PDB file of C-alpha atoms in Angstrom:
ATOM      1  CA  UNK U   1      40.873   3.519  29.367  1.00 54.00           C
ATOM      2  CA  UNK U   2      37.178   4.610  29.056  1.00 53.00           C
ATOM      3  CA  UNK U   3      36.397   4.229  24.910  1.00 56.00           C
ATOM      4  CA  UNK U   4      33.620   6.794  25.505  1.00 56.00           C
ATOM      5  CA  UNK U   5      36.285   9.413  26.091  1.00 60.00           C
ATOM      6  CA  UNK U   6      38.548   8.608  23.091  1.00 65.00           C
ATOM      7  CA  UNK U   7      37.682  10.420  19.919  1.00 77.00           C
ATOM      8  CA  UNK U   8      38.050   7.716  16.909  1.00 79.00           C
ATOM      9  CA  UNK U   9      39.822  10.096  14.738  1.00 85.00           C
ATOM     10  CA  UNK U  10      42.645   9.909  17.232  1.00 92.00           C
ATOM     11  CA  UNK U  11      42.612   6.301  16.646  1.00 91.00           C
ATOM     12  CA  UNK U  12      43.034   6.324  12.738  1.00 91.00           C
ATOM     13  CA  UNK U  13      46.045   8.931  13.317  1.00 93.00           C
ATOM     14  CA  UNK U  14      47.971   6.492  15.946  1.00 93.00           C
ATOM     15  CA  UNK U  15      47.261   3.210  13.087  1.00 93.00           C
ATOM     16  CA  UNK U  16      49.498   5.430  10.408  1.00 93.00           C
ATOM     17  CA  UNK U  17      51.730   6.901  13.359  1.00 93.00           C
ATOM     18  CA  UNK U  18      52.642   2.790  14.623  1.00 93.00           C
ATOM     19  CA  UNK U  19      53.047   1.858  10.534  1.00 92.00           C
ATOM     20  CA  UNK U  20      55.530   5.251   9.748  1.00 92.00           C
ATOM     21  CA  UNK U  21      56.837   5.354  13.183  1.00 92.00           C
ATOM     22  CA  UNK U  22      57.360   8.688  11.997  1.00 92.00           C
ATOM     23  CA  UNK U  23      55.433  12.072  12.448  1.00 92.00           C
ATOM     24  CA  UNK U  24      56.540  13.709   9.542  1.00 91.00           C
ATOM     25  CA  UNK U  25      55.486  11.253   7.097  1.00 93.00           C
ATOM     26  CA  UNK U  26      52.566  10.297   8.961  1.00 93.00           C
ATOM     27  CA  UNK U  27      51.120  13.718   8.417  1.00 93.00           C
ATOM     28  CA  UNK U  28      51.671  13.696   5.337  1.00 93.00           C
ATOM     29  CA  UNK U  29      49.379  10.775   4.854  1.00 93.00           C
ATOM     30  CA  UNK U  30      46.833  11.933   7.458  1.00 92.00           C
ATOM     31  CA  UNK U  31      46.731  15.553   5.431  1.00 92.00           C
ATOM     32  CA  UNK U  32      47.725  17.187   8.247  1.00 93.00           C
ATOM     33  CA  UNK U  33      50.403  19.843   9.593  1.00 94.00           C
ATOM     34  CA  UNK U  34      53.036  18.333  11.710  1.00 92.00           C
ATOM     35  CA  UNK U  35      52.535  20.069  14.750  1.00 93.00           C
ATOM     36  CA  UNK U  36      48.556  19.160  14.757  1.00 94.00           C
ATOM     37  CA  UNK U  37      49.722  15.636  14.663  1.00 93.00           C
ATOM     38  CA  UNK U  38      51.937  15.964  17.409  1.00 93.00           C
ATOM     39  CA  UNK U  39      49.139  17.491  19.137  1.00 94.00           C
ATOM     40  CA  UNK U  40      46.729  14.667  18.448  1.00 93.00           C
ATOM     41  CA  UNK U  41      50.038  11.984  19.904  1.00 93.00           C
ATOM     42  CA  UNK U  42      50.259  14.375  22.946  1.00 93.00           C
ATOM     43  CA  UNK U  43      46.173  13.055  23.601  1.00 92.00           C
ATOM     44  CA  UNK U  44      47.031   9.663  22.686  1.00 93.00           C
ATOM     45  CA  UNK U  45      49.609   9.220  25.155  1.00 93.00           C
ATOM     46  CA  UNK U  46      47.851  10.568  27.885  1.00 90.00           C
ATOM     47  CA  UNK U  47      44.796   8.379  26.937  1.00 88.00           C
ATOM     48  CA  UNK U  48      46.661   5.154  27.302  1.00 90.00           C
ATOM     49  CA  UNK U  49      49.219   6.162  29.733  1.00 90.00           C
ATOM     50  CA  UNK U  50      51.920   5.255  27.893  1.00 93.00           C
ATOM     51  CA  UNK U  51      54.452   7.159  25.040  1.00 94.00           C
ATOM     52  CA  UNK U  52      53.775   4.996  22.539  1.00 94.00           C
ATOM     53  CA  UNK U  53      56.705   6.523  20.649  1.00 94.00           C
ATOM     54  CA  UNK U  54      60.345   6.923  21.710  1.00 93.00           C
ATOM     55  CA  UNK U  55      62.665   9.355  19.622  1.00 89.00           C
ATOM     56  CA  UNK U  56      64.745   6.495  18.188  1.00 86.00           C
ATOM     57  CA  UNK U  57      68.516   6.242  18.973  1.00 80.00           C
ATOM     58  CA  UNK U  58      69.775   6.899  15.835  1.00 77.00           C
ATOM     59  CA  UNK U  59      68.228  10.469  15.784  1.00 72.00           C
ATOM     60  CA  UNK U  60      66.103   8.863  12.676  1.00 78.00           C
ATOM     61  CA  UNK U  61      62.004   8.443  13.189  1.00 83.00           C
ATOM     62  CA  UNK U  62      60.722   7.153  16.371  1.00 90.00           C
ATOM     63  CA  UNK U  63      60.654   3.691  18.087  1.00 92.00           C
ATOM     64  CA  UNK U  64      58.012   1.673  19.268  1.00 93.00           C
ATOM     65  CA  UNK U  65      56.881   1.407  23.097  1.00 94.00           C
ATOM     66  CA  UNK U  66      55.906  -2.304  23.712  1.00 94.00           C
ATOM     67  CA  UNK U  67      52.619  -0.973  24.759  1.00 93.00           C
ATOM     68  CA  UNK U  68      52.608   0.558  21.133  1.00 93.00           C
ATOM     69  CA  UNK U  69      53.514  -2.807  19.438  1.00 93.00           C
ATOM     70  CA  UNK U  70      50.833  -4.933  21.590  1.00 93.00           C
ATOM     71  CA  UNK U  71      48.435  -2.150  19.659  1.00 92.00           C
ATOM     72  CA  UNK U  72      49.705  -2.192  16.142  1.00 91.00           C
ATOM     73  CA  UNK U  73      47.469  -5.617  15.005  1.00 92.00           C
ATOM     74  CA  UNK U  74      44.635  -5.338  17.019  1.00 92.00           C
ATOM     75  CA  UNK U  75      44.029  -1.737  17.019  1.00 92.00           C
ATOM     76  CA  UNK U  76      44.243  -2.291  12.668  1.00 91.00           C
ATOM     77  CA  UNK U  77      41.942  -5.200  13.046  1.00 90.00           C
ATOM     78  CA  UNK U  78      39.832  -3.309  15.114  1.00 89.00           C
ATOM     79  CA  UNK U  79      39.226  -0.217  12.390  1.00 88.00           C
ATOM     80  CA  UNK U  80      38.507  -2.651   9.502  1.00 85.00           C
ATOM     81  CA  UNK U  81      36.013  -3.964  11.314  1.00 82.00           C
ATOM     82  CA  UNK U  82      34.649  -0.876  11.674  1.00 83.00           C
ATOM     83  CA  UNK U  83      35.168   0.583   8.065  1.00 77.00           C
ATOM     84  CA  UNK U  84      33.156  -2.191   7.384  1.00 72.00           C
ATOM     85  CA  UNK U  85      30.172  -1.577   9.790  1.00 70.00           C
ATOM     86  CA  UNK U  86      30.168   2.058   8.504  1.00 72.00           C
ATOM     87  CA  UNK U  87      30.210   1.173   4.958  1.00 65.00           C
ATOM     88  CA  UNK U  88      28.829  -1.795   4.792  1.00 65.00           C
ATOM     89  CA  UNK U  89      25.347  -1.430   3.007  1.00 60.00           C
ATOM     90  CA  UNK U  90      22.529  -3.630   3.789  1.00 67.00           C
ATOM     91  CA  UNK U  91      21.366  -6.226   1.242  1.00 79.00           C
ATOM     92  CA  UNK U  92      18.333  -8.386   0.233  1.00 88.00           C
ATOM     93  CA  UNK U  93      18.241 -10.893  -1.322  1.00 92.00           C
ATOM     94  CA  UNK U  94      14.235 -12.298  -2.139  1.00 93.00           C
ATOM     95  CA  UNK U  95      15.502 -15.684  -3.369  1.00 93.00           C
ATOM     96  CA  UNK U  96      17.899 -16.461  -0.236  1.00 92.00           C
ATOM     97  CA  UNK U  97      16.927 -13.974   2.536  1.00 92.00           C
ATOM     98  CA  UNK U  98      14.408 -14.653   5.252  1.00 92.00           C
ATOM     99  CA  UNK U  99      12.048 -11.566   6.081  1.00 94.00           C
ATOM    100  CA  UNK U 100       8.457 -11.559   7.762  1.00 96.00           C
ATOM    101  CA  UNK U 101       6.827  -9.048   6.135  1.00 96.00           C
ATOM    102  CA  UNK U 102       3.782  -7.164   8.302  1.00 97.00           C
ATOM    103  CA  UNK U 103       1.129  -5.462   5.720  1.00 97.00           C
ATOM    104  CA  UNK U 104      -2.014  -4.172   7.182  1.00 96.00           C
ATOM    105  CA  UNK U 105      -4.734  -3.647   4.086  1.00 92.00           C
ATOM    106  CA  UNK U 106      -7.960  -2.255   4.042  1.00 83.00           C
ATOM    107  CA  UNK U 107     -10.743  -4.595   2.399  1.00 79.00           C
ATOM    108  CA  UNK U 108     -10.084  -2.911  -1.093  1.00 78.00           C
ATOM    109  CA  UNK U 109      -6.722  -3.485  -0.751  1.00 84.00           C
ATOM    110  CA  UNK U 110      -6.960  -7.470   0.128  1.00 83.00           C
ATOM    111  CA  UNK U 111      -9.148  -8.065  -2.855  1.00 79.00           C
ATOM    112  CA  UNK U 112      -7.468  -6.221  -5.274  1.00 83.00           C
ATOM    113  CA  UNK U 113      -3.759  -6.765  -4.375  1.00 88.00           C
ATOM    114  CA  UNK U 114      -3.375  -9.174  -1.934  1.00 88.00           C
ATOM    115  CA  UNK U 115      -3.708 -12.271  -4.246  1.00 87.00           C
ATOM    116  CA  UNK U 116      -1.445 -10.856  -7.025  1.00 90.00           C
ATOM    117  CA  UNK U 117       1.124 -10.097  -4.361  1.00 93.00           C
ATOM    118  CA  UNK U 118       1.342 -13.588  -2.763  1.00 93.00           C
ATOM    119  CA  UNK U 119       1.162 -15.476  -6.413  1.00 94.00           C
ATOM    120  CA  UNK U 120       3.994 -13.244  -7.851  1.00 94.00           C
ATOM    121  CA  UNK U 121       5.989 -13.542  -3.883  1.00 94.00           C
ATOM    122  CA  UNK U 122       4.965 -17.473  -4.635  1.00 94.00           C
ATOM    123  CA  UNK U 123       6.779 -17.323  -7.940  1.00 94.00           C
ATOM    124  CA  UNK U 124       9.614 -14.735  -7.799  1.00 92.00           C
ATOM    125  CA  UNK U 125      11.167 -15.072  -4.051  1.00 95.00           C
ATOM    126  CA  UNK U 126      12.241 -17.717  -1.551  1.00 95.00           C
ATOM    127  CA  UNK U 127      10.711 -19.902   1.061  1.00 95.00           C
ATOM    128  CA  UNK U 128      12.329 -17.501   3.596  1.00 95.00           C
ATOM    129  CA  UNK U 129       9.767 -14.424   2.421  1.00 96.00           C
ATOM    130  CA  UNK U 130       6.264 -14.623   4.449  1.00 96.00           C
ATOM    131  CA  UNK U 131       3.875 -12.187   4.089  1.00 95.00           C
ATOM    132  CA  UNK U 132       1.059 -12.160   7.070  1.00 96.00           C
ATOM    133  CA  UNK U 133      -1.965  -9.857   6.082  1.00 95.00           C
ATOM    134  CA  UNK U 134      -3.816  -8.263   8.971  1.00 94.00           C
ATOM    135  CA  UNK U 135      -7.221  -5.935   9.189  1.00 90.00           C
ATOM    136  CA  UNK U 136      -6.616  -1.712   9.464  1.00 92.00           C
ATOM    137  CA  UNK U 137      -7.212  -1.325  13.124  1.00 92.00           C
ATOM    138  CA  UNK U 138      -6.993   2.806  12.702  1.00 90.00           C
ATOM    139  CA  UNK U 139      -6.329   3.593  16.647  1.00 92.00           C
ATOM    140  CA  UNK U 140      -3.219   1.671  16.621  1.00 94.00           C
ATOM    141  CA  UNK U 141      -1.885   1.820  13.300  1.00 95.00           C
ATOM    142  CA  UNK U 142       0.544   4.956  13.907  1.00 95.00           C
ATOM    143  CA  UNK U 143       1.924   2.812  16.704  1.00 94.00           C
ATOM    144  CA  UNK U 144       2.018  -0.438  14.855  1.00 96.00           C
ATOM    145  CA  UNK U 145       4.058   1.341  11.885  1.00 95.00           C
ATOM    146  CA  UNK U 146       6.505   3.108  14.283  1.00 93.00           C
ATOM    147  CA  UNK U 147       7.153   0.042  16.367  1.00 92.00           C
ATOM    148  CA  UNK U 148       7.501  -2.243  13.583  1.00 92.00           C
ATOM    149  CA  UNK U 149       5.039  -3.985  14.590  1.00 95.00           C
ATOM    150  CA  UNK U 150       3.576  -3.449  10.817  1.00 96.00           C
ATOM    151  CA  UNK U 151       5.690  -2.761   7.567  1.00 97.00           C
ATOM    152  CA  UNK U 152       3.273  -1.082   5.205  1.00 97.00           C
ATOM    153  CA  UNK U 153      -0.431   0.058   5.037  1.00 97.00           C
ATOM    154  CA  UNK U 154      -2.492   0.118   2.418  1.00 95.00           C
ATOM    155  CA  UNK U 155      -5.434   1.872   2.665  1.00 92.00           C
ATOM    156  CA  UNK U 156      -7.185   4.974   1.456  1.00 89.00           C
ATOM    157  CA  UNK U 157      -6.005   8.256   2.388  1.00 90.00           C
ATOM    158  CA  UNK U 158      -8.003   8.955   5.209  1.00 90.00           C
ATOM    159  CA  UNK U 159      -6.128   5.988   7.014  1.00 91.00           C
ATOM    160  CA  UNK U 160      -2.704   7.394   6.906  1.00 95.00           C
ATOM    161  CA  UNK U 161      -1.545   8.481  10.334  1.00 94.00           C
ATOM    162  CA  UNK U 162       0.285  11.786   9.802  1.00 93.00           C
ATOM    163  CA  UNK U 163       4.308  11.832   9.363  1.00 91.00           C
ATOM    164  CA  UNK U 164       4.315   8.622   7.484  1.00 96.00           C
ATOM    165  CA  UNK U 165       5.584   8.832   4.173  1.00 96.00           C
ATOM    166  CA  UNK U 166       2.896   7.490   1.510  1.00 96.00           C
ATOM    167  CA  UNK U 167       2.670   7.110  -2.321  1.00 96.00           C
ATOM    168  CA  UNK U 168      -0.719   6.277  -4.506  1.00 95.00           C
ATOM    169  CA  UNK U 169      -0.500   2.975  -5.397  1.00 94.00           C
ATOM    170  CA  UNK U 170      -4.289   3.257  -7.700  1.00 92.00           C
ATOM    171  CA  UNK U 171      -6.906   5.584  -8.754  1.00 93.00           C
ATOM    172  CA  UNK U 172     -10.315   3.594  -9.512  1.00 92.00           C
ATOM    173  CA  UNK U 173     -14.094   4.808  -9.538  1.00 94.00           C
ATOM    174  CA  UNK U 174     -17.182   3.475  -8.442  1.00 95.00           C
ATOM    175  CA  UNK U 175     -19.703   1.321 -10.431  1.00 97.00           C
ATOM    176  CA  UNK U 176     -22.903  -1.072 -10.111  1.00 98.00           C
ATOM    177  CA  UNK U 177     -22.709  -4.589  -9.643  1.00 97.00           C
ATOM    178  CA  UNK U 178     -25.121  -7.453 -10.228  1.00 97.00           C
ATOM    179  CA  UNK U 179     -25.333 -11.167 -10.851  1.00 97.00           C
ATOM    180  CA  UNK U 180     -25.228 -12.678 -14.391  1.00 96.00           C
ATOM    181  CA  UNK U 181     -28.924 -12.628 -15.997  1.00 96.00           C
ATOM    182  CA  UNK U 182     -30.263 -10.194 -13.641  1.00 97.00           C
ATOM    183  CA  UNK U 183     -33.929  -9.622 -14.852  1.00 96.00           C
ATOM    184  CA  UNK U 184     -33.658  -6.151 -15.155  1.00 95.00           C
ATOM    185  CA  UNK U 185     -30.697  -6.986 -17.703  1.00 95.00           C
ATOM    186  CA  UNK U 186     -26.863  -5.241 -18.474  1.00 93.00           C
ATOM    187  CA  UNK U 187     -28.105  -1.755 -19.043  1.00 95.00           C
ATOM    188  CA  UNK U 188     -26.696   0.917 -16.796  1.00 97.00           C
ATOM    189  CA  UNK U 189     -30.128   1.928 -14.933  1.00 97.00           C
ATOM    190  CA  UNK U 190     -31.672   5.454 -14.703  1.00 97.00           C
ATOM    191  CA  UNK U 191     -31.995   7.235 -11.223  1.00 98.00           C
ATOM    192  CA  UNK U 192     -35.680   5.896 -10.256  1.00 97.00           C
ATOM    193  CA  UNK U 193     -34.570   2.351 -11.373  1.00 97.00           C
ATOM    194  CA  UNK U 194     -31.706   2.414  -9.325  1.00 98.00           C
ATOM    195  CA  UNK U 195     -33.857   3.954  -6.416  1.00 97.00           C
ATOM    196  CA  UNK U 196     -36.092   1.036  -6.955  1.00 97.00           C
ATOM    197  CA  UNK U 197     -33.970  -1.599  -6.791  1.00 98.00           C
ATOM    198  CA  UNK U 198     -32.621  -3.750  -3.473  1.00 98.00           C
ATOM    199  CA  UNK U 199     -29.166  -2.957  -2.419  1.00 98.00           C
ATOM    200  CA  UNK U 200     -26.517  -4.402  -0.737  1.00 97.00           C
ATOM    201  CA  UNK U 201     -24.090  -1.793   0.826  1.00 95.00           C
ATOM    202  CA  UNK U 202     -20.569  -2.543   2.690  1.00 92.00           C
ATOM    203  CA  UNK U 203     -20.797  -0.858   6.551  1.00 88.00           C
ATOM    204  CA  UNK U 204     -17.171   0.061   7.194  1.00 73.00           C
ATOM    205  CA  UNK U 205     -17.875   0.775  10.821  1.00 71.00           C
ATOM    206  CA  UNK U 206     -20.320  -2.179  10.930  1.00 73.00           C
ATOM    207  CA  UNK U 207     -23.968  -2.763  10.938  1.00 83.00           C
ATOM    208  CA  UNK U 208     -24.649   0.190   9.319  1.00 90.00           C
ATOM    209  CA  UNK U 209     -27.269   0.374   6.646  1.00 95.00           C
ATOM    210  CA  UNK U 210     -26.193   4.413   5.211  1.00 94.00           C
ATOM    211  CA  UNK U 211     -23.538   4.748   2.762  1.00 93.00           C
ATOM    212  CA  UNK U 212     -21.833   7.402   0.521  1.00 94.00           C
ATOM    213  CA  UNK U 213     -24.332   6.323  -2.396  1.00 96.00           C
ATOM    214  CA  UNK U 214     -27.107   7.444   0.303  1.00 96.00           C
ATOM    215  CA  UNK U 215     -25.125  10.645   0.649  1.00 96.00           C
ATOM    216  CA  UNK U 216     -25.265  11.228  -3.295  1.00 97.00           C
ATOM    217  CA  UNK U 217     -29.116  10.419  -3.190  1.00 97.00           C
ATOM    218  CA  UNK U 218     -30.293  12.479  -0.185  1.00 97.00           C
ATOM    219  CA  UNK U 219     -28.905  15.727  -1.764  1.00 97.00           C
ATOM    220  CA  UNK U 220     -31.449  15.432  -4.729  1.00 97.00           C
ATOM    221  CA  UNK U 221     -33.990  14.305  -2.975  1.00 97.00           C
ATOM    222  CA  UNK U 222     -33.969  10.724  -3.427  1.00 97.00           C
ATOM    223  CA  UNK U 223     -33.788   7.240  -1.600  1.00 97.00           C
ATOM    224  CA  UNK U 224     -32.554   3.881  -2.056  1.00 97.00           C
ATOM    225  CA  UNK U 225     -33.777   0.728  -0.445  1.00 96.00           C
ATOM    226  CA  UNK U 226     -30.921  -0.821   1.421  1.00 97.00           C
ATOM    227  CA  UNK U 227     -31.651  -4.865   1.993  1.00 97.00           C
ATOM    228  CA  UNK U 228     -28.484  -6.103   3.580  1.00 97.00           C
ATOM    229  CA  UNK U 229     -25.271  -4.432   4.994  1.00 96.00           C
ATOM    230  CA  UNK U 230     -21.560  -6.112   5.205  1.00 94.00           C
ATOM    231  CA  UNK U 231     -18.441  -5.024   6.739  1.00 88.00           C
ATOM    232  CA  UNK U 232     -16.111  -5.913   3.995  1.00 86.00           C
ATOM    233  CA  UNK U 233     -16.580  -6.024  -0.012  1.00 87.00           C
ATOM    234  CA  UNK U 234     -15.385  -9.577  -0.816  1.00 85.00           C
ATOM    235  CA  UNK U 235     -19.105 -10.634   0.858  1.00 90.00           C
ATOM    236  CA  UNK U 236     -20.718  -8.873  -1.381  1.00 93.00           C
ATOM    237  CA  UNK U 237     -20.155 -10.691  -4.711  1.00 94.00           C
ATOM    238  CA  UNK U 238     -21.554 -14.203  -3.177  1.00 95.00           C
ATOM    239  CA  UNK U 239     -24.640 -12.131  -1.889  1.00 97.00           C
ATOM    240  CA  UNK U 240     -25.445 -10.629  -5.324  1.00 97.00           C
ATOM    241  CA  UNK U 241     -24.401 -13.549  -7.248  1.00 96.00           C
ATOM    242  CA  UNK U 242     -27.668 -15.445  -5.396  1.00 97.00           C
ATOM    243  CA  UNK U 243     -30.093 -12.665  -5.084  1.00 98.00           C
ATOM    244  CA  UNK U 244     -31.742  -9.906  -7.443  1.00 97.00           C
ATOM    245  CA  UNK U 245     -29.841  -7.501  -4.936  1.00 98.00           C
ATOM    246  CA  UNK U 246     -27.346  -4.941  -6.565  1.00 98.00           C
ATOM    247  CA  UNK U 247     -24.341  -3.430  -5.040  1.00 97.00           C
ATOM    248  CA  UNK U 248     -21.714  -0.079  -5.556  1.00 96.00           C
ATOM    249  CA  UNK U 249     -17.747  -1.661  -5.911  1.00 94.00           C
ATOM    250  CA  UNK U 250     -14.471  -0.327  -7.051  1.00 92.00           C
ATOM    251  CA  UNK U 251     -14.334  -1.144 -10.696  1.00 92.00           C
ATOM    252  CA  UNK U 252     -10.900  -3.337 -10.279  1.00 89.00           C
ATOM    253  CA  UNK U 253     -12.940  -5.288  -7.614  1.00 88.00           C
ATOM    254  CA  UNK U 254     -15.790  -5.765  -9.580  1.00 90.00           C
ATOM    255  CA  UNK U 255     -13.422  -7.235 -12.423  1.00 88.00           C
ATOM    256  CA  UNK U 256     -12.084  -9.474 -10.249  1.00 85.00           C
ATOM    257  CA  UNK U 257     -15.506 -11.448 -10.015  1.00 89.00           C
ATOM    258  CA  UNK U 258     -15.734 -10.231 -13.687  1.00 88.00           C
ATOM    259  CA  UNK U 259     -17.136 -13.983 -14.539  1.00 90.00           C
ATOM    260  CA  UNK U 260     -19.330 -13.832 -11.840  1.00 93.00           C
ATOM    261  CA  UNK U 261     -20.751 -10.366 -12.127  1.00 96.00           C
ATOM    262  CA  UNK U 262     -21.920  -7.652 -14.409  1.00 96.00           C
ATOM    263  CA  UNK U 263     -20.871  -3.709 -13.539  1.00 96.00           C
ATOM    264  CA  UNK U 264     -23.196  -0.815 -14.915  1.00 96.00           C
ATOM    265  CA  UNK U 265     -22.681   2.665 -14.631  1.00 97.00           C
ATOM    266  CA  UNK U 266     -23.777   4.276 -11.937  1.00 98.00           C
ATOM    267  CA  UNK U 267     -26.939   6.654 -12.671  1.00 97.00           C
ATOM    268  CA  UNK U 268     -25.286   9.642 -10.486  1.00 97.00           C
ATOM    269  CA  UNK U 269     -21.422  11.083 -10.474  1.00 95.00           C
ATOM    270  CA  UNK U 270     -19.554   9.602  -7.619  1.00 95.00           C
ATOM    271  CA  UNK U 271     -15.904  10.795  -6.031  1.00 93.00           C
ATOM    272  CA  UNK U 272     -13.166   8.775  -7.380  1.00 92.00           C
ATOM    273  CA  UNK U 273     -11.420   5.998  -4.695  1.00 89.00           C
ATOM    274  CA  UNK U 274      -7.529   6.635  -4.176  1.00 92.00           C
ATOM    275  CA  UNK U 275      -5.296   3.544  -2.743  1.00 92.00           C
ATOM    276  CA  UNK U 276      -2.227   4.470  -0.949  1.00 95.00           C
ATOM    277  CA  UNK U 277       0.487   2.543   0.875  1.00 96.00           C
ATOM    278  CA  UNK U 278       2.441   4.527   3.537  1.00 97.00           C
ATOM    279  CA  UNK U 279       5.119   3.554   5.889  1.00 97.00           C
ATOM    280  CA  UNK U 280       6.905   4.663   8.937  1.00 96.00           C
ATOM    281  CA  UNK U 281      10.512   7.140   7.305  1.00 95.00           C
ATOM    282  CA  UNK U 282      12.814   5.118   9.761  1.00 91.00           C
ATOM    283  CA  UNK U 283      12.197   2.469   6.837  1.00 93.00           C
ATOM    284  CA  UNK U 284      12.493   4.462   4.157  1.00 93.00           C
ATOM    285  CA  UNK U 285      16.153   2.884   2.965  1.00 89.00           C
ATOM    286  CA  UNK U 286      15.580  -0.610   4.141  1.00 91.00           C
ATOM    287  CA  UNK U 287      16.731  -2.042   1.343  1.00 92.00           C
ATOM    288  CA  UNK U 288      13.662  -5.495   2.020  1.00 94.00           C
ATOM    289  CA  UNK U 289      11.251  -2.821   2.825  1.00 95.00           C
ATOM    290  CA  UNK U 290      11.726  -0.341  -0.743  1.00 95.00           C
ATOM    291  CA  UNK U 291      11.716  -4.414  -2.622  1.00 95.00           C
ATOM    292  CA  UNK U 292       8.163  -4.977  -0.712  1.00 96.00           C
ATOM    293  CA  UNK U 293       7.165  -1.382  -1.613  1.00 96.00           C
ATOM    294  CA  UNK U 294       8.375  -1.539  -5.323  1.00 95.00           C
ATOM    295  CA  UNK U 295       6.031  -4.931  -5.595  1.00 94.00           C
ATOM    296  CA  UNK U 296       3.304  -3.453  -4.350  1.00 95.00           C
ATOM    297  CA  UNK U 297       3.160  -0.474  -6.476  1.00 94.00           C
ATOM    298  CA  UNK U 298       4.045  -2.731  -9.830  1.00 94.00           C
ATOM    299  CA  UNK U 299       1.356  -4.808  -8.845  1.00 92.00           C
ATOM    300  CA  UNK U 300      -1.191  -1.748  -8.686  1.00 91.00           C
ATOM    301  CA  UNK U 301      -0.057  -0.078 -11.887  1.00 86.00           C
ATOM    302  CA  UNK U 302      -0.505  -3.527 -13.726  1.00 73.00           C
ATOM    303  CA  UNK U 303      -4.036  -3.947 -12.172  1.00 64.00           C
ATOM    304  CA  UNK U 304      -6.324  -3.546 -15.098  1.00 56.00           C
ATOM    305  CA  UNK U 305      -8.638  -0.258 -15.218  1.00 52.00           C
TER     306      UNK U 305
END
């Protein structure tokens, strides 16, 4: 018999037709008329070649085939198993499971949530949780998300391939950094001392020695002198912390080298910085992906402003 042609329904009617070995009362369980279930026996028997079930002697139910019998157990054992496949919901457990977990982060992300997120992993879940942390490569990252390939992105907005399904994890805005007793001291500087001042600028493309804060500047007029560029914020804060250079960081970044580091205001208005994280839908109701998603959100709201 070829299990691609029998409907499964047909097999949950024959399990209470073998227990009743009787059609009345087995449609009464099943909810159904009589004559639909002697419809549905008509199919079974010509499925498996066989009657199944005999019109007993004593003119009272119906009797067994051997055929029928050899089915009763197996063909029971067979749809619990399957009850339990189809309602059987996944679990995770953090302290006993084992899960790689994939997470591609832009720079701002690895500074600002990667630590907490492997000291509170460290503390809260099992040696079978590893988290590997792996650079934004923008070309690929639709494909790595669909494939599995990575779990979750965080990154800015711009970053988020479309159809993924995304949620803010931060807001944050912009401000000045410098090293502990810088000359010019803790005041928030005015336009021309900003202007006049040595900067160090992060080059997300790399190399690059224009920014957004050049952007800002050119539209009233005004330049900055740009001294060295890096391609990802954590090298900023050793740079500044030897040097008389100043930089522009996301405030929660700058905190983080808060003993380190002093952060002005900036003399101009800048656009705020958004984090998302955003994952491929197919992983939506994994319930080890939502637990890696719900961390990573509690970790940003509890980031300090």
């Amino acid at each position: 018999m070829d299990i691609n042609r029998v409907d499964l329904n047909l097999l949950a009617s024959l399990d209470v037709l073998l227990e009743e070995a009787n059609v009345t009362r087995a449609a009464r369980r099943l909810k159904l008329s009589q004559p639909a279930l002697s419809a549905q026996l008509a199919r079974l028997r010509e499925s498996f070649g066989d009657p199944l079930l005999l019109p007993a002697e004593t003119g009272r139910g119906m009797t067994l085939t051997a055929r029928a019998a050899a089915l009763r157990e197996p063909l029971r054992a067979a749809l619990r198993d399957l009850d339990r496949v189809l309602t059987h919901a996944p679990e995770f457990d953090p302290a006993h499971s084992s899960r790689d977990f994939q997470i591609a982060l832009s720079d701002n992300g690895v500074a600002i949530l990667g630590v907490d997120l492997v000291a509170w992993i460290a503390a809260h879940a099992g040696p079978g949780i590893r988290v590997a942390f792996r650079p934004v490569d923008p070309a690929r990252i639709g494909t790595q998300l669909e494939s599995g390939e990575v779990d979750l992105l965080v990154s800015i907005d711009s970053l988020i391939p479309p159809a993924m399904k995304a949620r803010v994890l931060l807001k944050d805005r912009y401000l000045m950094a410098q090293r502990k007793g810088h000359p010019r001291g803790p005041t928030p500087p005015d336009l021309d001392t900003y202007c006049a001042l040595r900067h160090v600028l992060v080059s997300l493309d790399g190399g690059g020695f224009h920014g957004f804060m050049d952007d800002y500047l050119h539209r009233l007029g005004r330049r900055r002198q740009v001294a060295v560029s890096v391609p990802q914020y954590h090298l900023m804060p050793d740079i500044l912390e030897a040097t008389d250079y100043v930089g522009v960081m996301p405030s929660r970044l700058v905190q983080r080298f808060g003993g380190r580091l002093d952060a002005c205001e900036l003399p101009i208005p800048t656009h705020d910085i958004s984090l998302y994280a955003s994952w491929h839908p197919r992983m939506h109701a994994d319930p080890a992906h939502q637990w890696l998603r719900e961390r990573v959100a509690t970790l940003a709201k509890d980031t300090p402003t």
